[in-house]
Amino acid sequence: MNLETCIQGYQLENIFPTSYFQDLQLTKVKAGQSVCQQGEDLVALSYFIKGKLKIVRRLFNGKEYILNIQEEPTLIGDIELFTDQTTVSSVVALEDSWLIQLPLLGRKAELLQDPRVLLKLGQGLAQSLYDQNIRASTNLTYTVKERLATHILAVETDNYCRLELAPLADSFGVSYRHLTRVLSELTSQGILEKRKPYYHIKNRQELERWRIED
């Protein structure tokens, strides 16, 4: 993978002004590493192109709330660029991921005067709002088992995944005890198997039956 191929393949002229192409950087973020951290200054506008990311917000009580699992190409930093605030949430790679990054030092004002950048930022914010509405309705409509199965299938790699149960329970709006009870049900049914510190998907077909397809 190289920058020139990405510029052509992902039509980056619709995202970044061509005058900045010489400053774009192709960045690989390894699994477990952060793209950005909540509360820190945004140093680059990033376009995620490949891999899997977890978007997490830490609350005032110290708990973490999983906002989204991102696998489709998307902009990162649009909210911060628009509002000129520190990073609103942390973005962490769940697997090795690739991003196109534009360093922001001395460029914020100029970017916000470019119509193409404003259009892309606006579209990204609208999509984020749409996704949040879907997730909110999902928490009201679907069972914990369905939401857990969907989450596991989103974060697994080669049929293995690690589950952060406390923040996951918070993001589902349920108690830790309720979530562990549902997880125990999936293991007792032979769908999952606990292999510390991972869970192994033993019956993927059955787990897929519970996936939310919205």
JSON list of C-alpha atoms in Angstrom, two decimals:
[
{"chain": "A", "resi": 1, "resn": "MET", "atom": "CA", "xyz": [0.00, 0.00, 0.00]},
{"chain": "A", "resi": 2, "resn": "ASN", "atom": "CA", "xyz": [1.38, 3.42, -0.94]},
{"chain": "A", "resi": 3, "resn": "LEU", "atom": "CA", "xyz": [0.10, 6.98, -0.77]},
{"chain": "A", "resi": 4, "resn": "GLU", "atom": "CA", "xyz": [-0.24, 7.47, -4.53]},
{"chain": "A", "resi": 5, "resn": "THR", "atom": "CA", "xyz": [-2.43, 4.38, -4.88]},
{"chain": "A", "resi": 6, "resn": "CYS", "atom": "CA", "xyz": [-4.61, 5.53, -1.96]},
{"chain": "A", "resi": 7, "resn": "ILE", "atom": "CA", "xyz": [-5.05, 9.02, -3.43]},
{"chain": "A", "resi": 8, "resn": "GLN", "atom": "CA", "xyz": [-6.41, 7.49, -6.63]},
{"chain": "A", "resi": 9, "resn": "GLY", "atom": "CA", "xyz": [-8.31, 4.57, -5.12]},
{"chain": "A", "resi": 10, "resn": "TYR", "atom": "CA", "xyz": [-10.14, 6.57, -2.46]},
{"chain": "A", "resi": 11, "resn": "GLN", "atom": "CA", "xyz": [-10.67, 9.72, -4.55]},
{"chain": "A", "resi": 12, "resn": "LEU", "atom": "CA", "xyz": [-9.01, 11.85, -1.92]},
{"chain": "A", "resi": 13, "resn": "GLU", "atom": "CA", "xyz": [-9.47, 14.96, -4.04]},
{"chain": "A", "resi": 14, "resn": "ASN", "atom": "CA", "xyz": [-13.06, 14.89, -2.72]},
{"chain": "A", "resi": 15, "resn": "ILE", "atom": "CA", "xyz": [-11.77, 15.01, 0.85]},
{"chain": "A", "resi": 16, "resn": "PHE", "atom": "CA", "xyz": [-8.52, 16.97, 0.94]},
{"chain": "A", "resi": 17, "resn": "PRO", "atom": "CA", "xyz": [-7.67, 20.00, -1.24]},
{"chain": "A", "resi": 18, "resn": "THR", "atom": "CA", "xyz": [-5.22, 18.92, -3.95]},
{"chain": "A", "resi": 19, "resn": "SER", "atom": "CA", "xyz": [-2.89, 21.69, -2.86]},
{"chain": "A", "resi": 20, "resn": "TYR", "atom": "CA", "xyz": [-2.28, 19.67, 0.31]},
{"chain": "A", "resi": 21, "resn": "PHE", "atom": "CA", "xyz": [-1.54, 16.33, -1.35]},
{"chain": "A", "resi": 22, "resn": "GLN", "atom": "CA", "xyz": [2.19, 16.86, -0.92]},
{"chain": "A", "resi": 23, "resn": "ASP", "atom": "CA", "xyz": [1.65, 17.06, 2.84]},
{"chain": "A", "resi": 24, "resn": "LEU", "atom": "CA", "xyz": [-0.52, 13.92, 3.20]},
{"chain": "A", "resi": 25, "resn": "GLN", "atom": "CA", "xyz": [0.90, 11.03, 5.19]},
{"chain": "A", "resi": 26, "resn": "LEU", "atom": "CA", "xyz": [0.00, 7.35, 4.95]},
{"chain": "A", "resi": 27, "resn": "THR", "atom": "CA", "xyz": [-0.01, 6.09, 8.54]},
{"chain": "A", "resi": 28, "resn": "LYS", "atom": "CA", "xyz": [-0.25, 2.55, 9.89]},
{"chain": "A", "resi": 29, "resn": "VAL", "atom": "CA", "xyz": [-1.66, 2.19, 13.39]},
{"chain": "A", "resi": 30, "resn": "LYS", "atom": "CA", "xyz": [-1.04, -1.18, 15.01]},
{"chain": "A", "resi": 31, "resn": "ALA", "atom": "CA", "xyz": [-3.71, -3.04, 16.97]},
{"chain": "A", "resi": 32, "resn": "GLY", "atom": "CA", "xyz": [-4.06, -1.51, 20.43]},
{"chain": "A", "resi": 33, "resn": "GLN", "atom": "CA", "xyz": [-2.53, 1.82, 19.47]},
{"chain": "A", "resi": 34, "resn": "SER", "atom": "CA", "xyz": [-4.47, 5.09, 19.52]},
{"chain": "A", "resi": 35, "resn": "VAL", "atom": "CA", "xyz": [-5.19, 7.33, 16.56]},
{"chain": "A", "resi": 36, "resn": "CYS", "atom": "CA", "xyz": [-6.10, 10.12, 18.99]},
{"chain": "A", "resi": 37, "resn": "GLN", "atom": "CA", "xyz": [-6.83, 10.43, 22.70]},
{"chain": "A", "resi": 38, "resn": "GLN", "atom": "CA", "xyz": [-9.77, 12.12, 24.37]},
{"chain": "A", "resi": 39, "resn": "GLY", "atom": "CA", "xyz": [-8.89, 15.53, 25.80]},
{"chain": "A", "resi": 40, "resn": "GLU", "atom": "CA", "xyz": [-5.78, 16.05, 23.69]},
{"chain": "A", "resi": 41, "resn": "ASP", "atom": "CA", "xyz": [-5.33, 18.62, 20.93]},
{"chain": "A", "resi": 42, "resn": "LEU", "atom": "CA", "xyz": [-6.13, 17.36, 17.44]},
{"chain": "A", "resi": 43, "resn": "VAL", "atom": "CA", "xyz": [-2.88, 17.36, 15.47]},
{"chain": "A", "resi": 44, "resn": "ALA", "atom": "CA", "xyz": [-4.11, 15.86, 12.18]},
{"chain": "A", "resi": 45, "resn": "LEU", "atom": "CA", "xyz": [-7.28, 15.45, 10.15]},
{"chain": "A", "resi": 46, "resn": "SER", "atom": "CA", "xyz": [-7.41, 11.72, 9.39]},
{"chain": "A", "resi": 47, "resn": "TYR", "atom": "CA", "xyz": [-9.22, 9.66, 6.79]},
{"chain": "A", "resi": 48, "resn": "PHE", "atom": "CA", "xyz": [-9.53, 6.04, 7.92]},
{"chain": "A", "resi": 49, "resn": "ILE", "atom": "CA", "xyz": [-9.31, 3.70, 4.92]},
{"chain": "A", "resi": 50, "resn": "LYS", "atom": "CA", "xyz": [-8.68, 0.15, 6.13]},
{"chain": "A", "resi": 51, "resn": "GLY", "atom": "CA", "xyz": [-8.79, -1.92, 9.32]},
{"chain": "A", "resi": 52, "resn": "LYS", "atom": "CA", "xyz": [-11.03, -1.71, 12.37]},
{"chain": "A", "resi": 53, "resn": "LEU", "atom": "CA", "xyz": [-11.29, 1.07, 14.96]},
{"chain": "A", "resi": 54, "resn": "LYS", "atom": "CA", "xyz": [-13.01, 1.45, 18.31]},
{"chain": "A", "resi": 55, "resn": "ILE", "atom": "CA", "xyz": [-14.35, 4.89, 19.24]},
{"chain": "A", "resi": 56, "resn": "VAL", "atom": "CA", "xyz": [-14.52, 5.31, 23.01]},
{"chain": "A", "resi": 57, "resn": "ARG", "atom": "CA", "xyz": [-15.48, 8.15, 25.34]},
{"chain": "A", "resi": 58, "resn": "ARG", "atom": "CA", "xyz": [-14.43, 8.22, 28.99]},
{"chain": "A", "resi": 59, "resn": "LEU", "atom": "CA", "xyz": [-17.12, 9.61, 31.29]},
{"chain": "A", "resi": 60, "resn": "PHE", "atom": "CA", "xyz": [-16.67, 11.80, 34.37]},
{"chain": "A", "resi": 61, "resn": "ASN", "atom": "CA", "xyz": [-17.04, 8.75, 36.65]},
{"chain": "A", "resi": 62, "resn": "GLY", "atom": "CA", "xyz": [-14.09, 7.05, 34.95]},
{"chain": "A", "resi": 63, "resn": "LYS", "atom": "CA", "xyz": [-16.16, 4.58, 32.97]},
{"chain": "A", "resi": 64, "resn": "GLU", "atom": "CA", "xyz": [-15.69, 4.19, 29.23]},
{"chain": "A", "resi": 65, "resn": "TYR", "atom": "CA", "xyz": [-18.55, 4.24, 26.75]},
{"chain": "A", "resi": 66, "resn": "ILE", "atom": "CA", "xyz": [-18.05, 2.48, 23.41]},
{"chain": "A", "resi": 67, "resn": "LEU", "atom": "CA", "xyz": [-19.55, 4.81, 20.84]},
{"chain": "A", "resi": 68, "resn": "ASN", "atom": "CA", "xyz": [-18.89, 2.81, 17.71]},
{"chain": "A", "resi": 69, "resn": "ILE", "atom": "CA", "xyz": [-16.90, 0.12, 15.95]},
{"chain": "A", "resi": 70, "resn": "GLN", "atom": "CA", "xyz": [-15.71, 1.58, 12.64]},
{"chain": "A", "resi": 71, "resn": "GLU", "atom": "CA", "xyz": [-14.77, -0.52, 9.61]},
{"chain": "A", "resi": 72, "resn": "GLU", "atom": "CA", "xyz": [-15.88, 1.70, 6.72]},
{"chain": "A", "resi": 73, "resn": "PRO", "atom": "CA", "xyz": [-13.79, 4.65, 5.45]},
{"chain": "A", "resi": 74, "resn": "THR", "atom": "CA", "xyz": [-14.51, 7.80, 7.45]},
{"chain": "A", "resi": 75, "resn": "LEU", "atom": "CA", "xyz": [-13.07, 11.13, 8.54]},
{"chain": "A", "resi": 76, "resn": "ILE", "atom": "CA", "xyz": [-11.67, 11.46, 12.04]},
{"chain": "A", "resi": 77, "resn": "GLY", "atom": "CA", "xyz": [-11.37, 14.88, 13.62]},
{"chain": "A", "resi": 78, "resn": "ASP", "atom": "CA", "xyz": [-14.25, 16.64, 11.88]},
{"chain": "A", "resi": 79, "resn": "ILE", "atom": "CA", "xyz": [-16.01, 17.62, 15.12]},
{"chain": "A", "resi": 80, "resn": "GLU", "atom": "CA", "xyz": [-12.82, 18.98, 16.65]},
{"chain": "A", "resi": 81, "resn": "LEU", "atom": "CA", "xyz": [-11.89, 20.92, 13.52]},
{"chain": "A", "resi": 82, "resn": "PHE", "atom": "CA", "xyz": [-15.33, 22.54, 13.35]},
{"chain": "A", "resi": 83, "resn": "THR", "atom": "CA", "xyz": [-15.55, 23.38, 17.04]},
{"chain": "A", "resi": 84, "resn": "ASP", "atom": "CA", "xyz": [-11.85, 24.07, 17.71]},
{"chain": "A", "resi": 85, "resn": "GLN", "atom": "CA", "xyz": [-11.97, 21.90, 20.83]},
{"chain": "A", "resi": 86, "resn": "THR", "atom": "CA", "xyz": [-9.81, 19.10, 22.16]},
{"chain": "A", "resi": 87, "resn": "THR", "atom": "CA", "xyz": [-10.51, 15.57, 20.96]},
{"chain": "A", "resi": 88, "resn": "VAL", "atom": "CA", "xyz": [-13.99, 14.54, 22.11]},
{"chain": "A", "resi": 89, "resn": "SER", "atom": "CA", "xyz": [-13.32, 10.78, 22.18]},
{"chain": "A", "resi": 90, "resn": "SER", "atom": "CA", "xyz": [-10.47, 8.29, 21.85]},
{"chain": "A", "resi": 91, "resn": "VAL", "atom": "CA", "xyz": [-9.99, 6.27, 18.68]},
{"chain": "A", "resi": 92, "resn": "VAL", "atom": "CA", "xyz": [-8.17, 2.96, 19.14]},
{"chain": "A", "resi": 93, "resn": "ALA", "atom": "CA", "xyz": [-7.20, 0.37, 16.52]},
{"chain": "A", "resi": 94, "resn": "LEU", "atom": "CA", "xyz": [-8.73, -3.06, 17.10]},
{"chain": "A", "resi": 95, "resn": "GLU", "atom": "CA", "xyz": [-6.55, -4.45, 14.33]},
{"chain": "A", "resi": 96, "resn": "ASP", "atom": "CA", "xyz": [-3.75, -3.03, 12.20]},
{"chain": "A", "resi": 97, "resn": "SER", "atom": "CA", "xyz": [-5.32, -0.04, 10.44]},
{"chain": "A", "resi": 98, "resn": "TRP", "atom": "CA", "xyz": [-4.37, 2.50, 7.78]},
{"chain": "A", "resi": 99, "resn": "LEU", "atom": "CA", "xyz": [-5.12, 6.21, 7.67]},
{"chain": "A", "resi": 100, "resn": "ILE", "atom": "CA", "xyz": [-4.36, 9.14, 5.41]},
{"chain": "A", "resi": 101, "resn": "GLN", "atom": "CA", "xyz": [-3.44, 12.07, 7.64]},
{"chain": "A", "resi": 102, "resn": "LEU", "atom": "CA", "xyz": [-3.08, 15.80, 7.02]},
{"chain": "A", "resi": 103, "resn": "PRO", "atom": "CA", "xyz": [-1.14, 17.59, 9.80]},
{"chain": "A", "resi": 104, "resn": "LEU", "atom": "CA", "xyz": [-3.18, 20.57, 11.01]},
{"chain": "A", "resi": 105, "resn": "LEU", "atom": "CA", "xyz": [-0.46, 22.87, 12.30]},
{"chain": "A", "resi": 106, "resn": "GLY", "atom": "CA", "xyz": [-1.19, 26.29, 10.80]},
{"chain": "A", "resi": 107, "resn": "ARG", "atom": "CA", "xyz": [-3.85, 24.94, 8.43]},
{"chain": "A", "resi": 108, "resn": "LYS", "atom": "CA", "xyz": [-7.15, 25.01, 10.35]},
{"chain": "A", "resi": 109, "resn": "ALA", "atom": "CA", "xyz": [-8.38, 28.41, 9.17]},
{"chain": "A", "resi": 110, "resn": "GLU", "atom": "CA", "xyz": [-7.52, 27.69, 5.55]},
{"chain": "A", "resi": 111, "resn": "LEU", "atom": "CA", "xyz": [-9.23, 24.29, 5.58]},
{"chain": "A", "resi": 112, "resn": "LEU", "atom": "CA", "xyz": [-12.42, 25.78, 6.98]},
{"chain": "A", "resi": 113, "resn": "GLN", "atom": "CA", "xyz": [-12.57, 28.18, 4.05]},
{"chain": "A", "resi": 114, "resn": "ASP", "atom": "CA", "xyz": [-12.46, 25.39, 1.45]},
{"chain": "A", "resi": 115, "resn": "PRO", "atom": "CA", "xyz": [-15.99, 24.45, 0.21]},
{"chain": "A", "resi": 116, "resn": "ARG", "atom": "CA", "xyz": [-15.00, 20.84, -0.54]},
{"chain": "A", "resi": 117, "resn": "VAL", "atom": "CA", "xyz": [-13.64, 20.35, 2.95]},
{"chain": "A", "resi": 118, "resn": "LEU", "atom": "CA", "xyz": [-16.73, 21.93, 4.50]},
{"chain": "A", "resi": 119, "resn": "LEU", "atom": "CA", "xyz": [-19.00, 19.68, 2.43]},
{"chain": "A", "resi": 120, "resn": "LYS", "atom": "CA", "xyz": [-17.14, 16.54, 3.47]},
{"chain": "A", "resi": 121, "resn": "LEU", "atom": "CA", "xyz": [-17.05, 17.60, 7.11]},
{"chain": "A", "resi": 122, "resn": "GLY", "atom": "CA", "xyz": [-20.78, 18.34, 7.03]},
{"chain": "A", "resi": 123, "resn": "GLN", "atom": "CA", "xyz": [-21.56, 14.98, 5.45]},
{"chain": "A", "resi": 124, "resn": "GLY", "atom": "CA", "xyz": [-19.46, 13.23, 8.08]},
{"chain": "A", "resi": 125, "resn": "LEU", "atom": "CA", "xyz": [-21.22, 15.01, 10.94]},
{"chain": "A", "resi": 126, "resn": "ALA", "atom": "CA", "xyz": [-24.64, 14.22, 9.44]},
{"chain": "A", "resi": 127, "resn": "GLN", "atom": "CA", "xyz": [-23.69, 10.53, 9.13]},
{"chain": "A", "resi": 128, "resn": "SER", "atom": "CA", "xyz": [-22.48, 10.49, 12.74]},
{"chain": "A", "resi": 129, "resn": "LEU", "atom": "CA", "xyz": [-25.78, 11.96, 13.92]},
{"chain": "A", "resi": 130, "resn": "TYR", "atom": "CA", "xyz": [-27.69, 9.39, 11.87]},
{"chain": "A", "resi": 131, "resn": "ASP", "atom": "CA", "xyz": [-25.61, 6.54, 13.33]},
{"chain": "A", "resi": 132, "resn": "GLN", "atom": "CA", "xyz": [-26.18, 7.80, 16.87]},
{"chain": "A", "resi": 133, "resn": "ASN", "atom": "CA", "xyz": [-29.93, 7.83, 16.30]},
{"chain": "A", "resi": 134, "resn": "ILE", "atom": "CA", "xyz": [-29.77, 4.25, 15.02]},
{"chain": "A", "resi": 135, "resn": "ARG", "atom": "CA", "xyz": [-27.73, 3.10, 18.02]},
{"chain": "A", "resi": 136, "resn": "ALA", "atom": "CA", "xyz": [-30.09, 4.82, 20.46]},
{"chain": "A", "resi": 137, "resn": "SER", "atom": "CA", "xyz": [-33.11, 3.09, 18.92]},
{"chain": "A", "resi": 138, "resn": "THR", "atom": "CA", "xyz": [-31.18, -0.20, 18.85]},
{"chain": "A", "resi": 139, "resn": "ASN", "atom": "CA", "xyz": [-30.69, -0.06, 22.63]},
{"chain": "A", "resi": 140, "resn": "LEU", "atom": "CA", "xyz": [-34.45, 0.31, 23.03]},
{"chain": "A", "resi": 141, "resn": "THR", "atom": "CA", "xyz": [-35.54, -2.24, 20.42]},
{"chain": "A", "resi": 142, "resn": "TYR", "atom": "CA", "xyz": [-33.16, -5.19, 20.51]},
{"chain": "A", "resi": 143, "resn": "THR", "atom": "CA", "xyz": [-32.28, -7.66, 23.24]},
{"chain": "A", "resi": 144, "resn": "VAL", "atom": "CA", "xyz": [-28.93, -7.69, 25.02]},
{"chain": "A", "resi": 145, "resn": "LYS", "atom": "CA", "xyz": [-28.20, -11.03, 23.37]},
{"chain": "A", "resi": 146, "resn": "GLU", "atom": "CA", "xyz": [-28.68, -9.52, 19.92]},
{"chain": "A", "resi": 147, "resn": "ARG", "atom": "CA", "xyz": [-26.55, -6.49, 20.75]},
{"chain": "A", "resi": 148, "resn": "LEU", "atom": "CA", "xyz": [-23.81, -8.63, 22.30]},
{"chain": "A", "resi": 149, "resn": "ALA", "atom": "CA", "xyz": [-23.70, -10.98, 19.30]},
{"chain": "A", "resi": 150, "resn": "THR", "atom": "CA", "xyz": [-23.49, -8.00, 16.95]},
{"chain": "A", "resi": 151, "resn": "HIS", "atom": "CA", "xyz": [-20.68, -6.45, 18.98]},
{"chain": "A", "resi": 152, "resn": "ILE", "atom": "CA", "xyz": [-18.68, -9.70, 19.11]},
{"chain": "A", "resi": 153, "resn": "LEU", "atom": "CA", "xyz": [-18.95, -10.16, 15.35]},
{"chain": "A", "resi": 154, "resn": "ALA", "atom": "CA", "xyz": [-17.81, -6.56, 14.87]},
{"chain": "A", "resi": 155, "resn": "VAL", "atom": "CA", "xyz": [-14.66, -6.84, 17.01]},
{"chain": "A", "resi": 156, "resn": "GLU", "atom": "CA", "xyz": [-13.59, -10.46, 16.44]},
{"chain": "A", "resi": 157, "resn": "THR", "atom": "CA", "xyz": [-10.44, -11.42, 14.57]},
{"chain": "A", "resi": 158, "resn": "ASP", "atom": "CA", "xyz": [-10.07, -15.01, 13.34]},
{"chain": "A", "resi": 159, "resn": "ASN", "atom": "CA", "xyz": [-12.99, -16.01, 15.61]},
{"chain": "A", "resi": 160, "resn": "TYR", "atom": "CA", "xyz": [-11.34, -14.61, 18.74]},
{"chain": "A", "resi": 161, "resn": "CYS", "atom": "CA", "xyz": [-12.19, -11.44, 20.65]},
{"chain": "A", "resi": 162, "resn": "ARG", "atom": "CA", "xyz": [-11.57, -9.69, 23.94]},
{"chain": "A", "resi": 163, "resn": "LEU", "atom": "CA", "xyz": [-14.56, -8.17, 25.72]},
{"chain": "A", "resi": 164, "resn": "GLU", "atom": "CA", "xyz": [-14.36, -5.20, 28.07]},
{"chain": "A", "resi": 165, "resn": "LEU", "atom": "CA", "xyz": [-17.50, -6.08, 29.99]},
{"chain": "A", "resi": 166, "resn": "ALA", "atom": "CA", "xyz": [-17.88, -3.06, 32.27]},
{"chain": "A", "resi": 167, "resn": "PRO", "atom": "CA", "xyz": [-17.77, -0.38, 29.51]},
{"chain": "A", "resi": 168, "resn": "LEU", "atom": "CA", "xyz": [-19.76, -2.67, 27.23]},
{"chain": "A", "resi": 169, "resn": "ALA", "atom": "CA", "xyz": [-22.53, -2.97, 29.82]},
{"chain": "A", "resi": 170, "resn": "ASP", "atom": "CA", "xyz": [-22.57, 0.83, 30.15]},
{"chain": "A", "resi": 171, "resn": "SER", "atom": "CA", "xyz": [-22.83, 1.28, 26.38]},
{"chain": "A", "resi": 172, "resn": "PHE", "atom": "CA", "xyz": [-25.73, -1.20, 26.27]},
{"chain": "A", "resi": 173, "resn": "GLY", "atom": "CA", "xyz": [-27.46, 0.56, 29.16]},
{"chain": "A", "resi": 174, "resn": "VAL", "atom": "CA", "xyz": [-27.64, -2.64, 31.24]},
{"chain": "A", "resi": 175, "resn": "SER", "atom": "CA", "xyz": [-26.07, -3.90, 34.45]},
{"chain": "A", "resi": 176, "resn": "TYR", "atom": "CA", "xyz": [-22.77, -5.76, 34.49]},
{"chain": "A", "resi": 177, "resn": "ARG", "atom": "CA", "xyz": [-24.55, -8.74, 36.04]},
{"chain": "A", "resi": 178, "resn": "HIS", "atom": "CA", "xyz": [-27.14, -8.85, 33.25]},
{"chain": "A", "resi": 179, "resn": "LEU", "atom": "CA", "xyz": [-24.45, -8.76, 30.58]},
{"chain": "A", "resi": 180, "resn": "THR", "atom": "CA", "xyz": [-22.41, -11.54, 32.18]},
{"chain": "A", "resi": 181, "resn": "ARG", "atom": "CA", "xyz": [-25.57, -13.63, 32.49]},
{"chain": "A", "resi": 182, "resn": "VAL", "atom": "CA", "xyz": [-26.20, -13.31, 28.75]},
{"chain": "A", "resi": 183, "resn": "LEU", "atom": "CA", "xyz": [-22.55, -14.10, 28.03]},
{"chain": "A", "resi": 184, "resn": "SER", "atom": "CA", "xyz": [-22.77, -17.20, 30.21]},
{"chain": "A", "resi": 185, "resn": "GLU", "atom": "CA", "xyz": [-25.83, -18.25, 28.23]},
{"chain": "A", "resi": 186, "resn": "LEU", "atom": "CA", "xyz": [-23.89, -18.04, 24.97]},
{"chain": "A", "resi": 187, "resn": "THR", "atom": "CA", "xyz": [-21.06, -20.13, 26.41]},
{"chain": "A", "resi": 188, "resn": "SER", "atom": "CA", "xyz": [-23.39, -22.75, 27.92]},
{"chain": "A", "resi": 189, "resn": "GLN", "atom": "CA", "xyz": [-25.07, -23.09, 24.52]},
{"chain": "A", "resi": 190, "resn": "GLY", "atom": "CA", "xyz": [-21.72, -23.85, 22.91]},
{"chain": "A", "resi": 191, "resn": "ILE", "atom": "CA", "xyz": [-21.74, -20.66, 20.81]},
{"chain": "A", "resi": 192, "resn": "LEU", "atom": "CA", "xyz": [-18.76, -19.17, 22.64]},
{"chain": "A", "resi": 193, "resn": "GLU", "atom": "CA", "xyz": [-15.88, -20.65, 24.60]},
{"chain": "A", "resi": 194, "resn": "LYS", "atom": "CA", "xyz": [-13.85, -18.75, 27.18]},
{"chain": "A", "resi": 195, "resn": "ARG", "atom": "CA", "xyz": [-10.11, -18.97, 26.53]},
{"chain": "A", "resi": 196, "resn": "LYS", "atom": "CA", "xyz": [-8.61, -16.33, 28.82]},
{"chain": "A", "resi": 197, "resn": "PRO", "atom": "CA", "xyz": [-8.22, -13.51, 28.03]},
{"chain": "A", "resi": 198, "resn": "TYR", "atom": "CA", "xyz": [-10.24, -14.19, 24.88]},
{"chain": "A", "resi": 199, "resn": "TYR", "atom": "CA", "xyz": [-13.59, -15.56, 23.83]},
{"chain": "A", "resi": 200, "resn": "HIS", "atom": "CA", "xyz": [-13.54, -18.06, 20.98]},
{"chain": "A", "resi": 201, "resn": "ILE", "atom": "CA", "xyz": [-16.48, -18.25, 18.58]},
{"chain": "A", "resi": 202, "resn": "LYS", "atom": "CA", "xyz": [-17.26, -21.97, 18.38]},
{"chain": "A", "resi": 203, "resn": "ASN", "atom": "CA", "xyz": [-20.54, -21.74, 16.48]},
{"chain": "A", "resi": 204, "resn": "ARG", "atom": "CA", "xyz": [-20.36, -18.75, 14.16]},
{"chain": "A", "resi": 205, "resn": "GLN", "atom": "CA", "xyz": [-23.51, -19.69, 12.27]},
{"chain": "A", "resi": 206, "resn": "GLU", "atom": "CA", "xyz": [-25.57, -19.62, 15.45]},
{"chain": "A", "resi": 207, "resn": "LEU", "atom": "CA", "xyz": [-24.01, -16.34, 16.56]},
{"chain": "A", "resi": 208, "resn": "GLU", "atom": "CA", "xyz": [-24.82, -14.84, 13.16]},
{"chain": "A", "resi": 209, "resn": "ARG", "atom": "CA", "xyz": [-28.50, -15.63, 13.77]},
{"chain": "A", "resi": 210, "resn": "TRP", "atom": "CA", "xyz": [-28.49, -13.01, 16.53]},
{"chain": "A", "resi": 211, "resn": "ARG", "atom": "CA", "xyz": [-26.69, -10.31, 14.54]},
{"chain": "A", "resi": 212, "resn": "ILE", "atom": "CA", "xyz": [-28.60, -7.04, 14.11]},
{"chain": "A", "resi": 213, "resn": "GLU", "atom": "CA", "xyz": [-28.80, -6.25, 10.40]},
{"chain": "A", "resi": 214, "resn": "ASP", "atom": "CA", "xyz": [-29.84, -2.56, 10.52]}
]
